[in-house]
Coordinates of C-alpha atoms and ligand atoms in Angstrom, one line a residue:
M1 CA 19.8 -34.5 6.3
V2 CA 20.0 -30.7 6.8
K3 CA 18.8 -29.7 10.2
I4 CA 17.2 -26.3 10.8
C5 CA 16.3 -24.8 14.2
C6 CA 14.3 -21.7 14.6
I7 CA 14.5 -19.8 17.9
G8 CA 11.1 -18.1 18.6
A9 CA 7.8 -19.7 17.9
G10 CA 5.8 -16.6 17.2
Y11 CA 3.9 -15.0 14.3
V12 CA 7.0 -15.1 12.1
G13 CA 8.9 -18.2 13.2
G14 CA 5.9 -20.6 13.4
P15 CA 4.4 -20.1 9.9
T16 CA 7.7 -19.7 8.2
M17 CA 9.1 -22.9 9.6
A18 CA 5.9 -24.8 8.9
V19 CA 6.1 -23.9 5.2
I20 CA 9.8 -24.8 5.0
A21 CA 9.0 -28.2 6.5
L22 CA 6.1 -28.6 4.1
K23 CA 8.2 -27.8 1.0
C24 CA 11.4 -29.5 2.1
P25 CA 10.6 -33.1 3.3
S26 CA 14.3 -33.8 3.4
I27 CA 15.0 -31.1 6.0
E28 CA 14.2 -31.5 9.7
V29 CA 12.8 -28.4 11.2
A30 CA 12.7 -27.7 14.9
V31 CA 10.9 -24.6 16.3
V32 CA 12.0 -23.8 19.8
D33 CA 10.8 -21.3 22.4
I34 CA 11.3 -20.5 26.0
S35 CA 7.6 -20.1 26.5
V36 CA 6.2 -23.5 27.6
S37 CA 2.6 -22.4 26.9
R38 CA 3.4 -21.4 23.4
I39 CA 5.1 -24.7 22.6
T40 CA 2.3 -26.7 24.2
A41 CA -0.2 -24.8 22.0
W42 CA 1.9 -25.5 18.9
N43 CA 1.8 -29.2 19.8
S44 CA -2.0 -29.1 20.3
D45 CA -5.1 -28.7 18.1
Q46 CA -5.4 -25.1 19.2
L47 CA -2.5 -23.3 17.7
P48 CA -1.3 -20.2 19.5
I49 CA -1.9 -17.9 16.5
Y50 CA -4.9 -17.7 14.1
E51 CA -3.7 -17.7 10.6
P52 CA -5.8 -19.0 7.6
G53 CA -4.3 -22.3 6.2
L54 CA -1.8 -22.7 9.0
D55 CA -3.6 -25.5 10.7
G56 CA -3.5 -27.7 7.6
V57 CA 0.2 -27.1 7.0
V58 CA 1.2 -27.9 10.7
K59 CA -1.0 -31.0 10.8
Q60 CA 0.7 -32.3 7.6
C61 CA 4.2 -31.9 8.9
R62 CA 4.2 -32.0 12.7
G63 CA 5.9 -35.1 14.1
K64 CA 7.3 -35.9 10.6
N65 CA 9.9 -33.2 9.9
L66 CA 8.5 -30.4 12.0
F67 CA 8.9 -30.3 15.7
F68 CA 8.0 -27.8 18.4
S69 CA 10.1 -28.0 21.6
T70 CA 11.2 -26.1 24.6
D71 CA 14.5 -27.9 24.5
V72 CA 16.2 -24.9 23.0
E73 CA 19.8 -25.8 23.6
K74 CA 19.6 -29.4 22.2
H75 CA 18.0 -28.3 18.9
V76 CA 20.3 -25.3 18.5
S77 CA 23.4 -27.5 19.1
E78 CA 22.2 -30.1 16.5
A79 CA 21.3 -27.6 13.8
D80 CA 23.2 -26.6 10.7
I81 CA 21.1 -23.5 10.1
V82 CA 19.7 -21.5 13.1
F83 CA 17.0 -18.9 12.4
V84 CA 16.5 -16.3 15.1
S85 CA 13.0 -15.0 15.2
V86 CA 12.7 -13.7 18.7
N87 CA 10.7 -10.5 19.6
T88 CA 12.4 -7.1 19.1
P89 CA 10.1 -4.6 20.8
T90 CA 10.8 -0.9 20.9
K91 CA 12.9 0.1 23.9
T92 CA 10.8 1.6 26.7
R93 CA 13.6 3.0 28.8
G94 CA 17.3 4.1 28.6
L95 CA 19.1 5.3 25.6
G96 CA 16.9 5.4 22.5
A97 CA 13.7 4.8 24.6
G98 CA 10.6 5.0 22.4
K99 CA 12.5 4.5 19.1
A100 CA 15.4 2.1 19.2
A101 CA 14.9 -1.7 19.0
D102 CA 15.3 -3.6 22.3
L103 CA 17.8 -6.3 21.4
T104 CA 17.8 -8.0 24.8
Y105 CA 16.1 -11.2 23.4
W106 CA 18.4 -11.2 20.4
E107 CA 21.5 -10.9 22.4
S108 CA 20.6 -13.6 24.9
A109 CA 19.8 -15.9 21.9
A110 CA 23.1 -15.2 20.3
R111 CA 25.0 -15.8 23.5
M112 CA 23.2 -19.1 24.0
I113 CA 24.0 -20.2 20.4
A114 CA 27.7 -19.5 21.0
D115 CA 27.5 -21.4 24.3
V116 CA 25.9 -24.6 23.1
S117 CA 27.3 -24.9 19.6
K118 CA 29.7 -27.8 18.9
S119 CA 29.8 -27.5 15.1
D120 CA 29.9 -24.7 12.5
K121 CA 26.6 -22.9 11.9
I122 CA 24.8 -20.5 9.7
V123 CA 22.9 -18.0 11.9
V124 CA 20.0 -16.3 10.1
E125 CA 18.5 -13.1 11.2
K126 CA 14.7 -13.4 10.7
S127 CA 13.3 -10.9 13.2
T128 CA 13.2 -7.3 12.0
V129 CA 16.3 -5.6 13.5
P130 CA 18.1 -2.4 13.0
V131 CA 20.7 -2.1 10.3
K132 CA 24.1 -3.4 11.6
T133 CA 22.6 -5.8 14.1
A134 CA 24.2 -8.7 12.2
E135 CA 27.6 -7.1 12.8
A136 CA 26.9 -6.9 16.6
I137 CA 25.7 -10.5 16.6
E138 CA 28.7 -11.6 14.6
K139 CA 30.9 -10.1 17.3
I140 CA 29.1 -11.9 20.1
L141 CA 29.3 -15.2 18.3
T142 CA 33.0 -14.9 17.2
H143 CA 34.2 -13.6 20.6
N144 CA 32.5 -16.6 22.4
S145 CA 33.0 -19.2 19.7
K146 CA 35.6 -21.6 21.1
G147 CA 36.9 -22.1 17.5
I148 CA 33.6 -22.8 15.9
K149 CA 32.8 -20.8 12.7
F150 CA 29.6 -18.8 12.4
Q151 CA 28.3 -17.2 9.2
I152 CA 25.6 -14.6 9.7
L153 CA 22.9 -14.0 7.2
S154 CA 20.0 -11.6 7.1
N155 CA 16.9 -13.1 5.6
P156 CA 14.1 -10.6 6.4
E157 CA 10.5 -11.9 6.5
F158 CA 7.9 -10.1 4.3
L159 CA 4.8 -12.1 5.2
A160 CA 1.7 -10.2 6.3
E161 CA -0.5 -11.6 8.9
G162 CA -3.8 -13.0 7.7
T163 CA -2.1 -14.0 4.4
A164 CA 1.1 -15.5 5.9
I165 CA 0.8 -18.9 4.3
Q166 CA 0.0 -17.6 0.8
D167 CA 2.8 -15.0 1.2
L168 CA 5.3 -17.8 2.2
L169 CA 4.2 -20.2 -0.6
K170 CA 4.3 -17.5 -3.3
P171 CA 6.7 -14.8 -2.1
D172 CA 7.3 -11.7 -4.3
R173 CA 10.9 -12.2 -3.4
V174 CA 13.1 -13.9 -0.8
L175 CA 16.0 -11.7 0.3
I176 CA 19.2 -13.1 1.6
G177 CA 22.1 -10.8 2.7
G178 CA 25.5 -12.1 3.7
R179 CA 29.2 -11.3 3.8
E180 CA 30.9 -10.9 0.5
T181 CA 33.7 -13.4 1.4
P182 CA 33.8 -16.9 0.0
E183 CA 32.5 -18.3 3.3
G184 CA 29.7 -15.7 3.3
Q185 CA 28.7 -16.6 -0.3
K186 CA 28.8 -20.3 0.6
A187 CA 26.3 -19.7 3.4
I188 CA 24.1 -17.6 1.2
Q189 CA 24.0 -20.6 -1.3
A190 CA 23.1 -23.0 1.5
L191 CA 20.1 -20.9 2.4
K192 CA 19.2 -20.3 -1.2
D193 CA 19.1 -24.1 -1.7
V194 CA 16.5 -24.3 1.1
Y195 CA 14.2 -21.8 -0.6
A196 CA 14.9 -23.2 -4.1
H197 CA 12.7 -26.2 -3.1
W198 CA 9.7 -24.0 -4.0
V199 CA 10.7 -20.4 -4.9
P200 CA 11.8 -19.7 -8.5
E201 CA 15.4 -18.7 -8.6
D202 CA 14.9 -15.3 -10.1
R203 CA 12.8 -14.4 -7.0
I204 CA 15.7 -15.1 -4.6
L205 CA 17.7 -11.9 -4.3
T206 CA 21.1 -11.8 -2.7
T207 CA 22.7 -8.6 -1.3
N208 CA 25.2 -7.6 1.3
L209 CA 24.2 -7.8 4.9
W210 CA 23.4 -4.1 5.4
S211 CA 21.2 -3.9 2.2
A212 CA 19.1 -6.8 3.4
E213 CA 18.6 -5.4 6.8
L214 CA 17.8 -1.9 5.5
S215 CA 15.5 -3.2 2.8
K216 CA 13.1 -4.7 5.3
L217 CA 12.8 -1.4 7.2
A218 CA 12.5 0.5 3.9
A219 CA 9.8 -1.8 2.5
N220 CA 7.7 -1.4 5.7
A221 CA 8.3 2.3 5.8
F222 CA 7.2 2.7 2.1
L223 CA 4.0 0.7 2.7
A224 CA 3.1 2.6 5.8
Q225 CA 3.9 5.9 4.0
R226 CA 1.3 5.0 1.3
I227 CA -1.4 4.5 4.0
S228 CA -0.5 7.8 5.7
S229 CA -0.6 9.5 2.3
V230 CA -4.0 8.2 1.5
N231 CA -5.2 8.9 5.0
A232 CA -4.0 12.5 4.8
M233 CA -5.9 12.7 1.5
S234 CA -9.0 11.3 3.3
A235 CA -9.1 14.3 5.6
L236 CA -8.9 16.7 2.6
C237 CA -11.6 14.7 0.8
E238 CA -14.0 15.1 3.7
A239 CA -13.3 18.9 3.7
T240 CA -13.8 19.3 0.0
G241 CA -16.5 16.8 -1.0
A242 CA -14.1 14.5 -2.9
D243 CA -14.4 10.7 -2.4
V244 CA -11.2 9.1 -1.3
T245 CA -12.1 5.8 -2.9
Q246 CA -12.4 7.5 -6.3
V247 CA -9.2 9.5 -5.7
S248 CA -7.1 6.4 -4.7
Y249 CA -8.5 4.4 -7.6
A250 CA -7.6 7.2 -10.0
V251 CA -4.1 7.6 -8.4
G252 CA -3.5 3.8 -8.3
T253 CA -4.2 3.3 -12.0
D254 CA -1.0 5.1 -12.8
T255 CA 1.3 2.1 -13.3
R256 CA 4.1 4.0 -11.7
I257 CA 2.1 4.1 -8.5
G258 CA 0.0 0.9 -8.6
P259 CA -3.3 0.1 -6.8
K260 CA -2.2 -1.7 -3.6
F261 CA -2.0 -0.3 -0.1
L262 CA -4.1 2.7 -0.9
N263 CA -7.1 2.0 1.2
A264 CA -8.0 4.8 3.6
S265 CA -8.5 3.6 7.1
V266 CA -8.8 4.6 10.8
G267 CA -5.0 4.0 10.8
F268 CA -2.5 1.3 10.3
G269 CA -1.5 -1.1 13.1
G270 CA 0.5 -4.3 13.5
S271 CA 3.7 -5.2 15.0
C272 CA 5.9 -3.9 12.2
F273 CA 5.0 -0.6 10.6
Q274 CA 5.4 1.7 13.6
K275 CA 8.2 -0.2 15.2
D276 CA 10.2 -0.3 11.9
I277 CA 9.7 3.4 11.2
L278 CA 10.8 4.3 14.7
N279 CA 13.8 2.2 14.2
L280 CA 14.6 3.9 10.9
V281 CA 14.1 7.3 12.6
Y282 CA 16.5 6.3 15.4
I283 CA 19.1 5.1 12.9
C284 CA 18.9 8.3 11.0
E285 CA 19.3 10.4 14.1
C286 CA 22.3 8.4 15.2
N287 CA 23.8 8.9 11.8
G288 CA 23.4 12.7 11.9
L289 CA 20.5 12.8 9.4
P290 CA 17.8 14.8 11.2
E291 CA 16.0 15.8 8.0
V292 CA 15.6 12.2 6.9
A293 CA 14.4 11.3 10.4
E294 CA 11.8 14.0 10.4
Y295 CA 10.6 12.9 7.0
W296 CA 9.8 9.4 8.2
K297 CA 8.4 10.5 11.6
Q298 CA 5.7 12.3 9.7
V299 CA 4.3 9.0 8.6
I300 CA 3.6 8.0 12.2
K301 CA 2.3 11.5 13.1
V302 CA -0.3 11.3 10.3
N303 CA -1.3 7.9 11.6
D304 CA -1.8 9.2 15.1
Y305 CA -3.7 12.2 13.6
Q306 CA -6.0 9.8 11.7
K307 CA -6.9 7.9 14.9
N308 CA -7.6 11.1 16.8
R309 CA -9.6 12.5 14.0
F310 CA -11.8 9.5 14.0
V311 CA -12.5 9.8 17.8
N312 CA -13.2 13.5 17.4
R313 CA -15.6 12.7 14.6
V314 CA -17.5 10.3 16.8
V315 CA -17.7 12.6 19.7
S316 CA -18.6 15.8 17.8
S317 CA -21.3 13.9 15.7
M318 CA -23.0 12.7 18.9
F319 CA -23.7 16.2 20.2
N320 CA -20.1 16.6 21.5
T321 CA -20.4 14.0 24.2
V322 CA -20.4 10.3 24.4
S323 CA -20.5 10.3 28.2
N324 CA -22.4 7.2 29.4
K325 CA -23.5 6.4 25.9
K326 CA -23.1 2.8 24.7
I327 CA -20.8 2.5 21.7
A328 CA -20.4 -0.8 19.9
I329 CA -16.9 -1.5 18.8
L330 CA -16.9 -4.0 15.9
G331 CA -13.4 -5.4 15.4
F332 CA -10.4 -5.0 17.6
A333 CA -7.6 -6.9 15.7
F334 CA -5.2 -4.6 13.7
K335 CA -6.6 -6.2 10.4
K336 CA -9.0 -9.0 9.4
D337 CA -8.1 -12.7 9.6
T338 CA -5.8 -12.4 12.6
G339 CA -6.3 -12.3 16.3
D340 CA -3.2 -10.1 16.7
T341 CA -3.8 -6.7 18.4
R342 CA -0.3 -5.3 18.5
E343 CA -0.5 -1.5 17.8
T344 CA -4.1 -2.0 16.6
P345 CA -5.8 1.4 16.0
A346 CA -8.6 0.0 18.1
I347 CA -6.6 0.6 21.2
D348 CA -6.2 4.3 20.7
V349 CA -9.8 4.7 19.5
C350 CA -11.2 2.9 22.5
K351 CA -9.0 4.8 24.9
G352 CA -10.1 8.1 23.3
L353 CA -13.8 7.2 23.7
L354 CA -13.2 5.9 27.2
G355 CA -11.5 9.2 28.0
D356 CA -14.8 10.8 27.1
K357 CA -16.6 8.4 29.4
A358 CA -18.3 6.2 26.8
R359 CA -19.4 2.7 27.6
L360 CA -17.9 0.3 25.1
S361 CA -19.2 -3.1 24.0
I362 CA -16.5 -4.8 22.0
Y363 CA -16.9 -7.7 19.6
D364 CA -14.0 -9.3 17.6
P365 CA -14.3 -12.8 16.2
Q366 CA -10.7 -13.7 17.1
V367 CA -9.5 -11.5 19.9
T368 CA -9.9 -12.8 23.5
E369 CA -11.4 -10.8 26.4
D370 CA -8.2 -11.1 28.3
Q371 CA -6.2 -9.6 25.4
I372 CA -8.5 -6.6 25.1
Q373 CA -8.4 -6.0 28.9
R374 CA -4.6 -6.2 28.7
D375 CA -4.4 -3.8 25.8
L376 CA -6.7 -1.2 27.3
T377 CA -4.9 -1.2 30.7
M378 CA -1.4 -1.3 29.3
N379 CA 0.8 1.8 29.6
K380 CA 0.7 3.7 26.4
F381 CA 4.1 4.6 25.2
D382 CA 4.4 8.0 23.6
W383 CA 7.1 7.5 21.0
D384 CA 7.7 11.2 20.5
H385 CA 8.1 12.0 24.2
P386 CA 9.5 9.0 25.9
I387 CA 7.4 9.1 29.0
H388 CA 4.8 6.6 29.9
L389 CA 1.3 7.8 29.8
Q390 CA -1.0 6.7 32.6
P391 CA -2.8 3.4 32.0
M392 CA -6.6 3.3 32.1
S393 CA -7.8 3.1 35.7
P394 CA -9.7 0.0 36.8
T395 CA -12.9 2.1 37.0
T396 CA -12.5 3.3 33.5
V397 CA -12.0 -0.2 32.3
K398 CA -15.2 -1.2 34.0
Q399 CA -16.9 0.8 31.2
V400 CA -15.8 -1.9 28.8
S401 CA -17.7 -5.2 28.1
M402 CA -16.7 -7.9 25.6
V403 CA -19.4 -9.8 23.8
W404 CA -19.4 -12.7 21.4
D405 CA -21.5 -11.4 18.6
A406 CA -22.2 -8.2 16.7
Y407 CA -25.9 -8.1 17.6
S408 CA -25.3 -8.1 21.4
A409 CA -22.6 -5.5 21.0
T410 CA -25.0 -3.2 19.1
K411 CA -28.1 -3.7 21.2
D412 CA -29.3 -0.4 22.8
A413 CA -26.1 1.3 21.5
H414 CA -26.1 4.9 20.4
G415 CA -23.3 4.3 17.8
I416 CA -21.2 1.7 16.1
C417 CA -17.5 2.0 15.3
I418 CA -16.2 -0.5 12.7
L419 CA -12.5 -0.7 13.4
T420 CA -11.5 -4.0 11.6
E421 CA -12.6 -5.0 8.2
W422 CA -13.8 -8.5 9.1
D423 CA -15.9 -9.9 6.2
E424 CA -18.8 -10.7 8.5
F425 CA -19.4 -7.0 9.2
K426 CA -20.3 -6.5 5.6
T427 CA -23.3 -8.8 5.7
L428 CA -24.8 -8.1 9.1
D429 CA -28.6 -7.5 9.2
Y430 CA -28.3 -3.7 9.7
K431 CA -32.1 -3.3 9.7
K432 CA -32.3 -5.6 12.7
I433 CA -29.4 -3.7 14.3
Y434 CA -31.0 -0.3 13.7
D435 CA -34.3 -1.4 15.2
N436 CA -32.5 -2.4 18.4
M437 CA -30.4 0.8 18.8
Q438 CA -31.0 4.2 20.4
K439 CA -31.9 6.9 18.0
P440 CA -30.4 8.7 16.2
A441 CA -28.3 5.7 15.4
F442 CA -24.8 6.3 14.1
V443 CA -22.3 4.1 12.2
F444 CA -18.7 5.2 12.0
D445 CA -17.0 3.1 9.4
G446 CA -13.3 3.1 10.0
R447 CA -12.6 0.7 7.2
N448 CA -15.1 1.8 4.5
I449 CA -16.7 -1.7 4.3
V450 CA -20.4 -0.9 4.6
N451 CA -22.7 0.4 1.9
A452 CA -23.3 3.8 3.4
E453 CA -26.3 4.7 1.1
K454 CA -28.1 1.5 2.1
L455 CA -27.5 2.2 5.7
R456 CA -28.8 5.8 5.3
E457 CA -32.0 4.4 3.7
I458 CA -32.5 2.3 6.9
G459 CA -32.2 5.5 8.9
F460 CA -28.5 5.4 10.1
I461 CA -26.3 8.5 10.2
V462 CA -23.2 7.2 8.5
Y463 CA -19.6 8.4 8.6
S464 CA -17.2 6.8 6.1
I465 CA -13.5 7.8 6.1
G466 CA -12.7 10.2 3.3
K467 CA -16.2 10.2 1.8
P468 CA -18.6 13.1 1.2
L469 CA -20.1 13.9 4.6
D470 CA -23.6 12.9 5.7
P471 CA -25.7 16.1 5.9
W472 CA -25.9 15.5 9.7
L473 CA -22.2 15.6 10.1
K474 CA -21.8 18.7 7.9
D475 CA -23.8 20.6 10.5
M476 CA -21.5 19.5 13.4
P477 CA -18.5 21.5 14.3
A478 CA -15.4 21.1 12.2
V479 CA -13.0 18.4 13.4
A480 CA -9.4 19.3 14.3
Ligands
UDX501 C1 3.4 -5.8 7.3 C2 4.0 -6.0 5.8 O1 2.9 -6.0 4.9 C3 4.8 -7.3 5.7 O2 5.4 -7.3 4.5 C4 5.9 -7.2 6.8 O3 6.7 -8.3 6.7 C5 5.2 -7.1 8.2 O4 4.4 -5.9 8.2 P1 1.3 -6.8 8.5 O5 1.6 -5.8 9.6 O6 1.1 -8.3 9.0 O7 2.4 -6.9 7.5 O8 -0.1 -6.4 7.7 P2 -0.4 -5.4 6.6 O9 -1.3 -6.1 5.6 O10 0.8 -4.8 6.0 O11 -1.2 -4.3 7.3 C6 -0.7 -3.4 8.2 C7 -1.7 -2.3 8.6 O12 -2.0 -1.4 7.6 C8 -3.1 -2.9 9.1 O13 -3.5 -2.3 10.2 C9 -3.9 -2.7 7.9 O14 -5.3 -2.6 8.2 C10 -3.4 -1.3 7.4 N1 -3.7 -1.1 6.0 C11 -3.2 -1.8 5.0 C12 -4.5 0.1 5.6 O15 -4.9 0.8 6.5 N2 -4.7 0.4 4.3 C13 -4.2 -0.4 3.3 O16 -4.4 -0.1 2.1 C14 -3.4 -1.6 3.7
UDX502 C1 5.3 14.7 -14.3 C2 4.4 13.4 -14.1 O1 5.2 12.3 -14.3 C3 3.3 13.5 -15.1 O2 2.4 12.4 -15.0 C4 2.6 14.8 -14.9 O3 1.5 14.9 -15.8 C5 3.5 16.0 -15.1 O4 4.6 15.8 -14.1 P1 7.4 15.3 -15.8 O5 7.6 16.4 -14.8 O6 7.4 15.7 -17.2 O7 6.0 14.6 -15.5 O8 8.5 14.2 -15.6 P2 8.7 13.0 -14.7 O9 9.2 11.8 -15.5 O10 7.6 12.7 -13.7 O11 10.0 13.5 -13.8 C6 9.9 14.5 -12.9 C7 11.2 14.7 -12.2 O12 11.4 13.6 -11.2 C8 12.4 14.8 -13.1 O13 13.3 15.8 -12.6 C9 13.0 13.4 -12.9 O14 14.4 13.4 -13.2 C10 12.7 13.1 -11.5 N1 12.7 11.6 -11.1 C11 11.8 10.8 -11.7 C12 13.6 11.1 -10.2 O15 14.4 11.9 -9.6 N2 13.6 9.8 -9.9 C13 12.7 8.9 -10.4 O16 12.6 7.7 -10.1 C14 11.8 9.5 -11.4
ADP503 P1 7.2 -12.2 15.9 O1 5.9 -11.5 15.5 O2 8.4 -11.4 15.5 O3 7.2 -13.6 15.5 P2 6.5 -13.0 18.6 O4 6.5 -12.1 19.8 O5 5.2 -13.5 18.1 O6 7.3 -12.1 17.5 O7 7.5 -14.2 18.9 C1 8.7 -14.2 19.4 C2 8.9 -15.4 20.3 O8 10.3 -15.5 20.7 C3 8.1 -15.5 21.6 O9 7.3 -16.6 21.6 C4 9.2 -15.6 22.7 O10 8.8 -16.4 23.8 C5 10.4 -16.2 21.9 N1 11.7 -15.9 22.5 C6 12.2 -14.7 22.9 N2 13.5 -14.9 23.4 C7 13.8 -16.2 23.3 C8 15.0 -17.0 23.6 N3 16.1 -16.4 24.1 N4 14.9 -18.3 23.3 C9 13.8 -18.9 22.8 N5 12.7 -18.2 22.5 C10 12.7 -16.8 22.7

C-alpha cells in the first residue's frame, strides 16, 4: 500500500488530500500539522475551513484511509510520498521584504523530512513557491540525507476556494514537474499513477521542475491581470457612459480571449494572486529584468486603485463625508462560498471608510467576528514601500460592529456596501431594507449582483461598478 503524508492541513492540503483519499482507496493518506487546534477541527464535525462538498468527502474517508494527526514525524517517516503544503507568506522584513516569499516554514519542513526519514522518498512541492525553490529544498535534503535518496517534484495546486472539491475532482490539468534524470522520471510516474486513479491521462502534464514552478505563478498572474484589465475598463466605462458588463461580454465572446475572469469588481483578493505576483516581481528584479517586473506590478497597482476608487465613490456620493454615518458592509470574505479573508478587498475598503470616521456594521455568513477584528487591527503591509503602516487604533475599531444578518446590518444605515457576491444578497427584501434606512439611502455594489434599476425604483441611489452612473452620482465631484 502506497503511503502519502501531507505536511500542512490548510486550504490546499486538507481538500487535496481528502480527494486523493476518496479516489484512491488503496492509498493511505495522512495529513499532519503542527497546529493542534487545526488537527482537532479536522477530526471533528466542525472542519476548520468552509468549502462546499468538503464535509461529505472527509466523512466518507476519515478513519478509513484518511487520517489527520499532529504526529508529524511518525507519518513523514512512514510515507513514500510527502507533499509539502505549508504556508509561504510574503516576507515582512529583511531582504526582499514586501515581495519575496518567506520560506521559513518550508525550510523547517524540509529539514524535518531529512531528519526523520529512514527510507527513500518523493517530496512534492504543493505550496506556491518561487521558481528554484525545489533546487534549494533538494540541497537541504541531500546535504542532510544520511544516504537516503530524495526526489523532488513540483505539483502546483490550481484549485480555487469555494469550488475546491469540483476543481480537484475535474481538474483542467494536473501539472507535475521533475528532474529529467531516470530517477526523476520514475518519481514523476509514481505521482502520475496517483492522479491517474481519476484524472484522464491527457490532462496530466509533465514538465521540468522550473517550468512547473513558474507555470503556477504565471497562471495566477494571468488571471489577476484579466481582472485588473476589466477593472481598469470599469473606471473608463463610468467616465464615458459605457457599461462594463456589455464590454466584457463583447470582449469575452472572442474565442481567443474567452469569457471567464472578466467580472469587474471592487478588486481581487485571496491568498494567491497578490502574493504570487509579488513573488514574480521579485524574481524578475533579482534576474535583472526591471521592465518585466514593472509590467506585473501594474496589475497590483490597478487593484489597489480600484479599492481606493470604491471608497472615494462612497465618500463623495454621501456629501463628501461618512463621519459618524452607519455603513452596512455586506460580505467580508474575498469571494463567496468561503470564510477566508486573506487579502480580501473588504479589509482595505473598511479601513478606508474607518479612516473617514464611518461606523461600520459588518455581516458575512461565514466569517467570524474574531477574524474581522484581527483583519482590521492587523498591520497593513505596503508592498511597494516596505514599511508597516500603522494598525487601526482600538478606538477606531470600536466604530465596528459585527452582526448576524443583513437586516440588522442595514437597519438605520445611511449606505450599504456589497463587498462579497454571496447569493443571499441577491434575494434580500430591499424594500424592507430601504424602509429601515436613513434617507437618502445608498447602495454601493462592489460585485454587480443587485438589479440596480429595481433598487432605484424602490428609492435607492445605486452605484454599480463600471455601469452608467446614477444621476445623483454624476452631480458629485469626480473621483480620483
Ligand atoms: C486562485 C486561482 O483561481 C487558483 O487557480 C489558484 O490555485 C489559487 O488562486 P482563489 O484565490 O481561491 O484561486 O479564487 P479565485 O476564484 O481565483 O478569485 C480570486 C479573486 O478574484 C477573488 O477575490 C474574486 O472575487 C476575484 N475575481 C475573480 C474577480 O474580481 N473577477 C473575476 O472575474 C474573477
Ligand atoms: C488584429 C486582431 O486580431 C483583429 O481581431 C482586429 O480586428 C485587427 O487587429 P491583425 O493585426 O490582422 O488582427 O493580426 P493578429 O493575428 O491579431 O496579429 C497581430 C500581431 O500579433 C502580429 O504581429 C502577430 O504576429 C502577433 N502575435 C499574435 C503574437 O506575437 N503572438 C500571438 O500569440 C498572436
Ligand atoms: P494554504 O492556503 O497554502 O493551504 P494555510 O495557511 O491554510 O495555507 O495552511 C498551511 C498549514 O501549514 C498551517 O495549518 C500551518 O500550521 C502548517 N504548517 C506550517 N509549518 C509546518 C510544519 N513545519 N509542520 C507541519 N505543519 C506546518
